[in-house]
PDB file of C-alpha atoms and ligand atoms in Angstrom:
ATOM      1  CA  MET A 238       0.013 -17.183  -3.549  1.00 54.00           C
ATOM      2  CA  SER A 239       3.030 -16.609  -6.502  1.00 65.00           C
ATOM      3  CA  GLU A 240       6.198 -14.938  -5.611  1.00 88.00           C
ATOM      4  CA  THR A 241       6.122 -10.950  -6.208  1.00 97.00           C
ATOM      5  CA  ILE A 242       7.767  -7.807  -6.734  1.00 98.00           C
ATOM      6  CA  PHE A 243       6.480  -7.266  -3.194  1.00 98.00           C
ATOM      7  CA  GLY A 244       7.765 -10.035  -1.485  1.00 98.00           C
ATOM      8  CA  LYS A 245      11.532  -9.268  -2.419  1.00 98.00           C
ATOM      9  CA  ILE A 246      10.927  -5.451  -1.790  1.00 98.00           C
ATOM     10  CA  ILE A 247       9.878  -6.952   2.320  1.00 98.00           C
ATOM     11  CA  ARG A 248      12.617  -8.834   2.265  1.00 97.00           C
ATOM     12  CA  ARG A 249      15.190  -6.131   0.663  1.00 98.00           C
ATOM     13  CA  GLU A 250      16.147  -8.326  -2.159  1.00 97.00           C
ATOM     14  CA  ILE A 251      15.315  -5.451  -3.986  1.00 97.00           C
ATOM     15  CA  PRO A 252      15.854  -1.881  -2.956  1.00 98.00           C
ATOM     16  CA  ALA A 253      12.711   1.045  -2.586  1.00 98.00           C
ATOM     17  CA  ASP A 254      11.892   3.971  -1.055  1.00 98.00           C
ATOM     18  CA  ILE A 255      11.394   2.633   2.724  1.00 98.00           C
ATOM     19  CA  LEU A 256       8.982   5.023   4.976  1.00 98.00           C
ATOM     20  CA  TYR A 257       7.727   3.189   7.496  1.00 98.00           C
ATOM     21  CA  GLU A 258       7.470  -0.317   8.614  1.00 98.00           C
ATOM     22  CA  ASP A 259       6.701  -2.394  11.823  1.00 98.00           C
ATOM     23  CA  ASP A 260       5.991  -5.975  12.553  1.00 98.00           C
ATOM     24  CA  HIS A 261       2.862  -6.459  10.202  1.00 97.00           C
ATOM     25  CA  ALA A 262       3.299  -3.596   7.543  1.00 98.00           C
ATOM     26  CA  MET A 263       5.528  -1.641   5.506  1.00 98.00           C
ATOM     27  CA  ALA A 264       4.805   1.301   3.337  1.00 98.00           C
ATOM     28  CA  PHE A 265       6.922   2.474   0.220  1.00 99.00           C
ATOM     29  CA  ARG A 266       7.038   4.684  -2.572  1.00 98.00           C
ATOM     30  CA  ASP A 267       5.221   3.312  -5.591  1.00 99.00           C
ATOM     31  CA  ALA A 268       7.579   3.362  -8.160  1.00 98.00           C
ATOM     32  CA  SER A 269       5.473   5.023 -11.188  1.00 98.00           C
ATOM     33  CA  PRO A 270       4.067   7.903  -8.697  1.00 98.00           C
ATOM     34  CA  GLN A 271       0.401   9.410  -9.707  1.00 98.00           C
ATOM     35  CA  ALA A 272       0.254  12.257  -7.670  1.00 98.00           C
ATOM     36  CA  PRO A 273       2.827  14.451  -6.121  1.00 98.00           C
ATOM     37  CA  THR A 274       2.773  11.700  -3.217  1.00 98.00           C
ATOM     38  CA  HIS A 275       1.965   8.010  -4.172  1.00 98.00           C
ATOM     39  CA  PHE A 276       2.995   5.484  -1.795  1.00 99.00           C
ATOM     40  CA  LEU A 277       1.768   1.686  -0.850  1.00 99.00           C
ATOM     41  CA  VAL A 278       1.118  -0.383   2.469  1.00 99.00           C
ATOM     42  CA  VAL A 279       1.700  -4.214   2.365  1.00 98.00           C
ATOM     43  CA  PRO A 280       0.956  -6.542   4.647  1.00 98.00           C
ATOM     44  CA  LYS A 281       4.383  -8.333   5.528  1.00 98.00           C
ATOM     45  CA  ARG A 282       2.392 -11.760   5.067  1.00 96.00           C
ATOM     46  CA  PRO A 283       1.512 -12.213   1.397  1.00 92.00           C
ATOM     47  CA  LEU A 284      -2.503 -11.977   0.883  1.00 97.00           C
ATOM     48  CA  THR A 285      -3.180 -12.365  -3.069  1.00 98.00           C
ATOM     49  CA  ASN A 286      -5.392  -9.139  -2.385  1.00 98.00           C
ATOM     50  CA  LEU A 287      -8.566  -8.596  -0.268  1.00 98.00           C
ATOM     51  CA  LEU A 288     -10.336 -11.641  -1.806  1.00 98.00           C
ATOM     52  CA  ASP A 289      -7.576 -13.478   0.310  1.00 97.00           C
ATOM     53  CA  ALA A 290      -8.305 -11.122   3.897  1.00 97.00           C
ATOM     54  CA  GLY A 291     -10.551 -13.931   6.323  1.00 97.00           C
ATOM     55  CA  PRO A 292     -11.605 -13.155   9.603  1.00 97.00           C
ATOM     56  CA  ASP A 293      -7.893 -14.042  10.947  1.00 97.00           C
ATOM     57  CA  ASP A 294      -6.738 -10.872   9.113  1.00 98.00           C
ATOM     58  CA  THR A 295      -9.515  -8.292  11.038  1.00 98.00           C
ATOM     59  CA  LEU A 296      -6.759  -7.191  13.166  1.00 98.00           C
ATOM     60  CA  LEU A 297      -3.931  -7.159  10.228  1.00 98.00           C
ATOM     61  CA  LEU A 298      -5.621  -4.702   7.991  1.00 98.00           C
ATOM     62  CA  GLY A 299      -7.078  -2.487  11.194  1.00 98.00           C
ATOM     63  CA  GLN A 300      -3.012  -2.656  11.202  1.00 98.00           C
ATOM     64  CA  LEU A 301      -2.500  -1.554   7.512  1.00 98.00           C
ATOM     65  CA  LEU A 302      -4.888   1.147   7.628  1.00 98.00           C
ATOM     66  CA  GLN A 303      -3.027   2.451  11.253  1.00 98.00           C
ATOM     67  CA  ALA A 304       0.074   2.581   9.091  1.00 98.00           C
ATOM     68  CA  VAL A 305      -1.621   4.514   6.395  1.00 98.00           C
ATOM     69  CA  VAL A 306      -2.491   7.306   8.623  1.00 98.00           C
ATOM     70  CA  HIS A 307       1.092   7.508  10.301  1.00 98.00           C
ATOM     71  CA  THR A 308       2.559   7.379   7.096  1.00 98.00           C
ATOM     72  CA  ALA A 309       0.403  10.454   5.837  1.00 98.00           C
ATOM     73  CA  ARG A 310       1.000  12.439   8.557  1.00 98.00           C
ATOM     74  CA  THR A 311       4.456  12.144   8.871  1.00 98.00           C
ATOM     75  CA  LEU A 312       4.945  13.037   5.175  1.00 98.00           C
ATOM     76  CA  GLY A 313       2.205  15.942   5.840  1.00 98.00           C
ATOM     77  CA  LEU A 314      -0.902  14.560   3.928  1.00 98.00           C
ATOM     78  CA  ALA A 315      -3.213  14.910   6.965  1.00 98.00           C
ATOM     79  CA  GLU A 316      -3.867  18.524   6.755  1.00 98.00           C
ATOM     80  CA  ASP A 317      -5.000  18.481   2.864  1.00 98.00           C
ATOM     81  CA  GLY A 318      -6.349  14.859   3.107  1.00 98.00           C
ATOM     82  CA  PHE A 319      -5.293  12.255   0.627  1.00 98.00           C
ATOM     83  CA  ARG A 320      -7.030   8.914  -1.073  1.00 98.00           C
ATOM     84  CA  VAL A 321      -6.607   5.721  -0.633  1.00 98.00           C
ATOM     85  CA  VAL A 322      -7.019   3.411  -2.519  1.00 98.00           C
ATOM     86  CA  ILE A 323      -7.554  -0.999  -2.632  1.00 98.00           C
ATOM     87  CA  ASN A 324      -7.272  -2.629  -6.171  1.00 98.00           C
ATOM     88  CA  VAL A 325      -9.023  -6.111  -6.634  1.00 98.00           C
ATOM     89  CA  GLY A 326      -8.649  -8.976  -9.142  1.00 98.00           C
ATOM     90  CA  ALA A 327      -8.460  -7.700 -13.097  1.00 98.00           C
ATOM     91  CA  ASP A 328     -11.453  -4.947 -13.525  1.00 97.00           C
ATOM     92  CA  GLY A 329     -10.063  -3.163  -9.962  1.00 98.00           C
ATOM     93  CA  GLY A 330      -6.740  -2.690 -12.223  1.00 97.00           C
ATOM     94  CA  GLN A 331      -4.648  -4.871  -9.791  1.00 98.00           C
ATOM     95  CA  THR A 332      -1.484  -5.655 -11.680  1.00 98.00           C
ATOM     96  CA  VAL A 333       0.019  -6.902  -8.231  1.00 98.00           C
ATOM     97  CA  ASP A 334      -1.133 -10.000  -6.591  1.00 98.00           C
ATOM     98  CA  HIS A 335       0.365  -8.963  -3.378  1.00 98.00           C
ATOM     99  CA  LEU A 336      -2.702  -7.107  -1.188  1.00 98.00           C
ATOM    100  CA  HIS A 337      -1.338  -3.652  -1.283  1.00 98.00           C
ATOM    101  CA  VAL A 338      -3.524   0.224  -0.347  1.00 98.00           C
ATOM    102  CA  HIS A 339      -2.274   3.526  -2.506  1.00 98.00           C
ATOM    103  CA  VAL A 340      -2.161   6.208  -0.716  1.00 98.00           C
ATOM    104  CA  LEU A 341      -2.101   9.332  -3.255  1.00 98.00           C
ATOM    105  CA  GLY A 342      -2.033  13.177  -1.679  1.00 98.00           C
ATOM    106  CA  GLY A 343      -0.357  16.456  -2.505  1.00 98.00           C
ATOM    107  CA  ARG A 344      -2.599  17.211  -5.413  1.00 98.00           C
ATOM    108  CA  HIS A 345      -6.271  17.523  -5.916  1.00 97.00           C
ATOM    109  CA  LEU A 346      -7.924  14.510  -6.933  1.00 97.00           C
ATOM    110  CA  THR A 347     -10.907  13.984  -8.968  1.00 97.00           C
ATOM    111  CA  TRP A 348     -13.535  11.465  -8.938  1.00 97.00           C
ATOM    112  CA  PRO A 349     -14.433   9.406 -10.741  1.00 95.00           C
ATOM    113  CA  PRO A 350     -11.587   7.462 -11.193  1.00 91.00           C
ATOM    114  CA  GLY A 351     -11.291   6.141 -15.025  1.00 85.00           C
TER     115      GLY A 351
HETATM  116  P1  LIG B 130      -1.525  -2.260  -8.800  1.00 91.37           P
HETATM  117  O1  LIG B 130      -1.830  -1.865 -10.095  1.00 91.37           O
HETATM  118  O2  LIG B 130      -2.720  -1.440  -7.878  1.00 91.37           O
HETATM  119  O3  LIG B 130      -1.307  -3.420  -9.216  1.00 91.37           O
HETATM  120  O4  LIG B 130      -0.705  -1.945  -8.434  1.00 91.37           O
HETATM  121  C1  LIG B 130       0.982  -1.787  -8.396  1.00 91.37           C
HETATM  122  C2  LIG B 130       1.185  -0.670  -7.980  1.00 91.37           C
HETATM  123  O5  LIG B 130       2.575  -1.114  -7.475  1.00 91.37           O
HETATM  124  C3  LIG B 130       1.767   0.177  -9.372  1.00 91.37           C
HETATM  125  O6  LIG B 130       1.456   1.160  -8.803  1.00 91.37           O
HETATM  126  C4  LIG B 130       3.234   0.249  -9.726  1.00 91.37           C
HETATM  127  O7  LIG B 130       3.656   1.671  -9.785  1.00 91.37           O
HETATM  128  C5  LIG B 130       3.750  -0.453  -8.110  1.00 91.37           C
HETATM  129  N1  LIG B 130       4.863  -1.069  -8.712  1.00 91.37           N
HETATM  130  C6  LIG B 130       5.514  -1.989  -9.254  1.00 91.37           C
HETATM  131  N2  LIG B 130       6.533  -2.176  -8.717  1.00 91.37           N
HETATM  132  C7  LIG B 130       7.035  -1.001  -7.894  1.00 91.37           C
HETATM  133  C8  LIG B 130       8.925  -1.522  -7.976  1.00 91.37           C
HETATM  134  N3  LIG B 130       9.321  -2.510  -7.836  1.00 91.37           N
HETATM  135  N4  LIG B 130       8.508  -0.484  -6.400  1.00 91.37           N
HETATM  136  C9  LIG B 130       7.281   0.970  -5.785  1.00 91.37           C
HETATM  137  N5  LIG B 130       5.838   0.403  -6.905  1.00 91.37           N
HETATM  138  C10 LIG B 130       5.997  -0.487  -7.490  1.00 91.37           C
END
């Protein structure tokens, strides 16, 4: 995959509001928040998107969701809930080609999305 802005954030070459980090994942606030709380969880390994995740990535996908839950709890989202979204490809609205999990909370979110 080609280099993306998220790779630069992971390597701390450009600034981000980093909320959580472990050996496999990083969480940072979205630069264009769509809710009072909006952060992204990314794998440090640069998978392009969910379609790029194979059987060897099963553990990693679980670790991403664990990072989602940990960070959501830390930010106080557990009580009222939150939304988890993974955009995949053009129709999914994916604009950055590094797998990322959106986490949105802090307001009531409507359904369906646009
Ligand atoms: P997607 O459209 O699913 O690919 O989401 C990409 C997200 O990355 C968007 O919500 C952007 O606002 C966000 N984004 C782009 N550049 C940055 C950045 N430098 N720091 C934090 N979030 C970013």
